[in-house]
Coordinates of C-alpha atoms in Angstrom, one line a residue:
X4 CA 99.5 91.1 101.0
X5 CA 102.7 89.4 102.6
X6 CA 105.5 88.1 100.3
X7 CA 105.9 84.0 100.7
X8 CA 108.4 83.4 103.0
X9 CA 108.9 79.4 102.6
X10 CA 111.8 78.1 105.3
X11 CA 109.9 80.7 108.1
X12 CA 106.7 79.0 106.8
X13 CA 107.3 75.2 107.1
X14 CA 109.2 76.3 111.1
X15 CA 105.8 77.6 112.1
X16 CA 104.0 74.8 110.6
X17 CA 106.7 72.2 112.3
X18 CA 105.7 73.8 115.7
X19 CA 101.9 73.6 114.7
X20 CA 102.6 69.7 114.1
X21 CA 104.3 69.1 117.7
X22 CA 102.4 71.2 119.8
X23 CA 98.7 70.5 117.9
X24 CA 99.0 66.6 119.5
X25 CA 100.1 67.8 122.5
X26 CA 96.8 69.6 122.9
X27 CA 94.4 67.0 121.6
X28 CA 96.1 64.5 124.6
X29 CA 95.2 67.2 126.9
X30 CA 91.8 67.2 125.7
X31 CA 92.0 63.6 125.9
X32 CA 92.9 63.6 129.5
X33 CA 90.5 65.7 130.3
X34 CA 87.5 64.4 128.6
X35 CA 86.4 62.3 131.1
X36 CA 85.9 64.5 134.0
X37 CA 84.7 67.8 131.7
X38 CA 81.5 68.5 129.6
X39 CA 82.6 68.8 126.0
X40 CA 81.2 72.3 125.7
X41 CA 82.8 72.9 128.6
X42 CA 86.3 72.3 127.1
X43 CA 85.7 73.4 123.6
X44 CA 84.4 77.3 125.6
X45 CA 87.9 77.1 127.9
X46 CA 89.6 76.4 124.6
X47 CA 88.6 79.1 122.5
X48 CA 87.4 81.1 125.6
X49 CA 91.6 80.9 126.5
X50 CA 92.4 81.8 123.3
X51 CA 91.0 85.3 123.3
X52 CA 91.9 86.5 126.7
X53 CA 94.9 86.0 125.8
X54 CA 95.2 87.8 122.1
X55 CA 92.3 90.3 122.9
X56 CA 94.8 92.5 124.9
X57 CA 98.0 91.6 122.5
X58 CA 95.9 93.6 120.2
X59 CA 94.5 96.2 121.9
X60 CA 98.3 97.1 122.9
X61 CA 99.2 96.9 119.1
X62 CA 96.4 99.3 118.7
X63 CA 95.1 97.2 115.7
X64 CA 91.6 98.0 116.5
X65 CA 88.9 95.3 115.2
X66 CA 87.9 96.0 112.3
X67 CA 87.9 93.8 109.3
X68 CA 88.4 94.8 105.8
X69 CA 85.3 94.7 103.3
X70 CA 84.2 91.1 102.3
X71 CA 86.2 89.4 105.3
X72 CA 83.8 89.2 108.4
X73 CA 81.5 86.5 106.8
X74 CA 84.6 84.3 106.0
X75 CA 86.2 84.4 109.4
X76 CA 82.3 83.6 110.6
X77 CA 82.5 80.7 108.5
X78 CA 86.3 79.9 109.5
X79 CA 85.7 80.0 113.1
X80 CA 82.1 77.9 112.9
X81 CA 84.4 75.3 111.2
X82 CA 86.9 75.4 113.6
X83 CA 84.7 74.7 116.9
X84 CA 83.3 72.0 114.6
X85 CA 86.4 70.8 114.2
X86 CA 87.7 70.6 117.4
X87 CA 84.7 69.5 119.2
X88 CA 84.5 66.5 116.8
X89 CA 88.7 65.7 117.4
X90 CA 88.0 66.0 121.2
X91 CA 84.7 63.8 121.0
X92 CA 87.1 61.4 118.7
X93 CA 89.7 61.1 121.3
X94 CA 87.2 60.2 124.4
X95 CA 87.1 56.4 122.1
X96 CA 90.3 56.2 120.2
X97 CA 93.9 56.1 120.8
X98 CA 95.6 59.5 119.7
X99 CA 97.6 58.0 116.9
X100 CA 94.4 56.3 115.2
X101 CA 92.7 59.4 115.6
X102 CA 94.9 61.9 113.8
X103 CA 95.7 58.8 111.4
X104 CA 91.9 58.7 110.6
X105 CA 91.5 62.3 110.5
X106 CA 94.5 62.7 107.7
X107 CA 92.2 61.4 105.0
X108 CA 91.4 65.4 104.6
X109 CA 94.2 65.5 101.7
X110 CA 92.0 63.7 99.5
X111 CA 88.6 64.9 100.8
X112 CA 90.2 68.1 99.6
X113 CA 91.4 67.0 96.2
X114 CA 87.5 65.4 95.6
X115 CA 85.7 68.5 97.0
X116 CA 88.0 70.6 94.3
X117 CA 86.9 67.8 91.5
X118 CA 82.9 67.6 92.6
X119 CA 82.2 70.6 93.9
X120 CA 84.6 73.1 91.8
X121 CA 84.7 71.1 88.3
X122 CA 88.6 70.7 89.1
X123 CA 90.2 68.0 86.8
X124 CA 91.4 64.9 89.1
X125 CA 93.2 62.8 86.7
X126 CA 93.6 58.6 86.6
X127 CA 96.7 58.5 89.2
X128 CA 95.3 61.1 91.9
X129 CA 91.8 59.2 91.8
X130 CA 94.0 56.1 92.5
X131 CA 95.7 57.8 95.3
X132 CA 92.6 58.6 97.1
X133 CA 91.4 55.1 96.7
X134 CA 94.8 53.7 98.2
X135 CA 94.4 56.2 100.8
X136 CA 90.9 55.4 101.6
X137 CA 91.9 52.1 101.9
X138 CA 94.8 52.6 104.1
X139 CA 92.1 54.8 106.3
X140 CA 89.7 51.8 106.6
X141 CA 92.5 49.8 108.1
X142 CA 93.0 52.1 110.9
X143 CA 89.3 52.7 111.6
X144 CA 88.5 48.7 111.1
X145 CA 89.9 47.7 114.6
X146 CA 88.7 51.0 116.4
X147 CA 85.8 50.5 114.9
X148 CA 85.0 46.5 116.7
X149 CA 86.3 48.0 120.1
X150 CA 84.0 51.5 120.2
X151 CA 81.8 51.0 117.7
X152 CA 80.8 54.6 114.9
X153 CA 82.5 57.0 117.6
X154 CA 85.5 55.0 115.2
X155 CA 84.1 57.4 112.2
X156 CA 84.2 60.7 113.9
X157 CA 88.1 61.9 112.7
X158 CA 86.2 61.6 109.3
X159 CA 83.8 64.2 110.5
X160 CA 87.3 66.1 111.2
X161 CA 88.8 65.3 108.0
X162 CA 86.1 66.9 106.3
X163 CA 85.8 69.9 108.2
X164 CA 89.2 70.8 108.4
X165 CA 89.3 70.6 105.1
X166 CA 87.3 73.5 104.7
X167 CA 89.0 75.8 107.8
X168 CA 92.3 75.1 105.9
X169 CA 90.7 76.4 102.7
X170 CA 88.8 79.3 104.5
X171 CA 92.3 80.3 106.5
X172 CA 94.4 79.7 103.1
X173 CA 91.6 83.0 101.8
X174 CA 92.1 85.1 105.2
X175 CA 95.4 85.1 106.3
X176 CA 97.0 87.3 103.9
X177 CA 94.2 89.8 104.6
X178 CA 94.5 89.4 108.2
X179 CA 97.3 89.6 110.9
X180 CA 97.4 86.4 112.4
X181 CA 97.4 87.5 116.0
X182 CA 94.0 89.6 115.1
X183 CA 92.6 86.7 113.4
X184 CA 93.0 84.7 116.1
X185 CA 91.6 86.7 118.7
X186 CA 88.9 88.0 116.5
X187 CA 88.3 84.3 115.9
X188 CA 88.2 83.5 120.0
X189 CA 86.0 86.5 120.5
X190 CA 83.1 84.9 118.0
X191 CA 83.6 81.2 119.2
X192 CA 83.5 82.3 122.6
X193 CA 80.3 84.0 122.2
X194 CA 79.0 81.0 120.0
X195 CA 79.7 78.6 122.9
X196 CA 78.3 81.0 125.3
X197 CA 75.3 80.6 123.6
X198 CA 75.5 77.2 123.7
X199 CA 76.0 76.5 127.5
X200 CA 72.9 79.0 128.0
X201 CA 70.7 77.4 125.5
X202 CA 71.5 73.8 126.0
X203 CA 73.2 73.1 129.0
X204 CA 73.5 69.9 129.5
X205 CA 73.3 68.8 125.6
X206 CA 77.2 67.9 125.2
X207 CA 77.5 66.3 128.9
X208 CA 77.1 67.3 132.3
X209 CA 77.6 70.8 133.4
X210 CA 80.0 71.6 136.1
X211 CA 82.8 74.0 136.9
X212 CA 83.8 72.2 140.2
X213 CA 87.2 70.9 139.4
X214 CA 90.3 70.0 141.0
X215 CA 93.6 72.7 140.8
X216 CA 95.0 70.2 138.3
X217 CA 92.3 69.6 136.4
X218 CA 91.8 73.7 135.6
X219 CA 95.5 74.0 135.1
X220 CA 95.3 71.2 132.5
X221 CA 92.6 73.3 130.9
X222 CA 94.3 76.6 131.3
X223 CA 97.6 74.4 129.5
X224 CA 95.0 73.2 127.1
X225 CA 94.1 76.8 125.8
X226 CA 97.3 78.2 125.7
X227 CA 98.7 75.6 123.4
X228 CA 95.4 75.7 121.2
X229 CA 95.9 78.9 120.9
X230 CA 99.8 79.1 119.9
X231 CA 99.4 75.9 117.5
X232 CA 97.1 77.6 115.8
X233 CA 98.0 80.8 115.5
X234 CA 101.7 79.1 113.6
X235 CA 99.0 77.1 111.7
X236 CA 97.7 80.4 110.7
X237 CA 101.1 82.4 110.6
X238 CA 103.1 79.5 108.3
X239 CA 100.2 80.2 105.5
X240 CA 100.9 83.7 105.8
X241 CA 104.3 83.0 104.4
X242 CA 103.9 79.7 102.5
X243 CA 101.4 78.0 100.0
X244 CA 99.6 75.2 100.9
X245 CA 101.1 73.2 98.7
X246 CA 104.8 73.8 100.7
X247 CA 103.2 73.0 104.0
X248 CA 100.5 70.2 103.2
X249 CA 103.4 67.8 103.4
X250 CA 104.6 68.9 106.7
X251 CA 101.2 68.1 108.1
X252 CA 102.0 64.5 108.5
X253 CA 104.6 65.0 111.4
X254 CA 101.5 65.6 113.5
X255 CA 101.3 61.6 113.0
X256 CA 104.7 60.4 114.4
X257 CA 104.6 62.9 117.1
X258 CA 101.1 61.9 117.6
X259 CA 102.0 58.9 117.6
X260 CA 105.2 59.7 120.7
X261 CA 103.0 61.7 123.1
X262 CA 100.0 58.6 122.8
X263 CA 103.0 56.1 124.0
X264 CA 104.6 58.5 126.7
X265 CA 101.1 59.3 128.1
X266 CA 98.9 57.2 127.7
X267 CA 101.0 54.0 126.6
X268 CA 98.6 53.4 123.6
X269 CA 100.5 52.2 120.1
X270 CA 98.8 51.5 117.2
X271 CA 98.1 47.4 116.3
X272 CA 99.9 45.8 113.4
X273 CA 97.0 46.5 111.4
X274 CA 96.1 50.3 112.1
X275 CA 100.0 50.6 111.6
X276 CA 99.7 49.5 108.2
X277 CA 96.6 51.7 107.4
X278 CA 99.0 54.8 109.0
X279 CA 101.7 53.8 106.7
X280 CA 99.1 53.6 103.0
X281 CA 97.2 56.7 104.0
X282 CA 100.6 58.8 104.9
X283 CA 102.0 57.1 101.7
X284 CA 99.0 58.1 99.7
X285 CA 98.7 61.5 100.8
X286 CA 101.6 62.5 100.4
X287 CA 102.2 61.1 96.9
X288 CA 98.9 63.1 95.9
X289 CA 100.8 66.1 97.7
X290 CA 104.1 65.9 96.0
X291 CA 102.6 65.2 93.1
X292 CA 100.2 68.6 92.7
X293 CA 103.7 70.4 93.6
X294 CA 105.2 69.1 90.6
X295 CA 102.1 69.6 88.1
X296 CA 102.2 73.3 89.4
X297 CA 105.6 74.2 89.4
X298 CA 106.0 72.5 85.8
X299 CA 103.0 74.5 84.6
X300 CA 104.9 77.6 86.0
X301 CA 108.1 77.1 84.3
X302 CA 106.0 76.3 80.9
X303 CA 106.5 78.7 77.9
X304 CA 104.3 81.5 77.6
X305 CA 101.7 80.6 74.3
X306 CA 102.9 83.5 71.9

């Protein structure tokens, strides 16, 4: 077990937030010249070439501790999920709608605790979620007229990522994150092999003929999947959840940035608004749960 380690945790997540955007406009780039199994395998397929030997060098060696396999399965299924759902987002939507959309996860998580775990969600926090789920629907109501349900896929994110931050929150005190990672590459890679061998041409067409820039965008593409993650993954080594929920929503105004810069796309006045409410939202549900725990904390033992 590692000892929290807040201000080192929130750094790592504040570098997760600036280079996690970066990569989905990558992907964005790319997605209309490469399959999207293609660039999902390159992704993760990246990812453990470069860790694999970073631990072998460490001489870490590859094996997990009782009980943890099946969760980093589990946390690695989600996590292609994930991804291939934010890159099939961002083939239809502007990058600041899509993380916008995708940022609903705060309260998927707060209702999956109540319905699924018998957690107590009181009046406010059930208000929250509505105003957030509001504030969601205005940024997927205009998407939605221009490209139709593709506008509902960051919900299919939301939800998953909801679960890989859960599943990561379990394994990354148990696990080095640099072996974690790779060990995580290692099974997507051979998932997605999989994949391309059993249904080639299921998630577009399958080609490897591409341009010098095009596999440079892909090898940039893995590489900064691979580091954003592996701060995801390293800041909740050091921090709880709770600390770096918040932080989460700088993914949004950088988002936001790198959308204008590259590809000159802003949200309209009304997704704006729906950005605003759902960030709003969110974090007042966030905030909140910080206070509720640290005032049960400093409550008086029961003698």
């Amino acid at each position: 077990m590692t000892p929290d380690r807040p201000f080192l945790g929130v750094m790592l997540m504040l570098a997760f937030c600036v280079l996690a955007p970066l990569g989905d406009s990558i992907a964005k780039l790319l997605g209309g010249v490469v399959a999207l199994s293609v660039l999902v395998f390159v992704r993760f397929g990246v990812q453990a070439a470069i860790l694999l030997p970073i631990v072998a060098l460490r001489g870490q060696g590859f094996r997990l501790p009782a009980g943890i396999l099946l969760w980093t399965l589990v946390r690695t299924v989600l996590h292609i999920l994930g991804i291939g759902l934010m890159f099939s987002a961002l083939r239809y939507l502007p990058l600041a709608d899509a993380l916008a959309i995708a940022f609903v996860m705060p309260f998927i998580m707060l209702l999956l605790g109540h319905f699924a775990m018998g957690e107590y969600v009181g009046l406010q926090r059930m208000v929250a979620c509505a105003v957030g789920f509001v504030g969601t629907l205005l940024v997927i109501q205009p998407n939605f007229v221009e490209v139709g349900y593709p506008a509902l896929l960051p919900l299919g994110v939301a939800v998953v990522f909801a679960l890989f931050m859960l599943t990561t929150r379990k394994v990354a005190r148990a696990l080095d994150p640099i072996k974690l990672q790779a060990i995580s590459g290692i099974q997507a890679t051979v998932i997605l092999a999989a994949v391309l061998v059993i249904l080639p041409t299921t998630f577009g067409e399958l080609s490897l003929q591409f341009d010098a820039s095009t596999w440079g965008l892909l090898a940039a593409l893995g590489l900064i999947g691979t580091f954003a993650h592996l701060f995801m993954t390293w800041s909740l080594r050091f921090a709880p959840a709770s600390t770096l929920a918040p932080m989460q929503y700088l993914e949004i105004p950088f988002g936001t940035a790198i959308g204008w810069l590259i590809f000159s796309d802003l949200p309209n006045g009304l997704a704006a608004v729906g950005i605003c409410i759902t960030v709003g939202a969110g974090l007042y549900i966030i905030l909140r749960e910080r206070r509720l725990a640290s005032q049960s904390a400093n409550a008086p033992a029961a003698v």
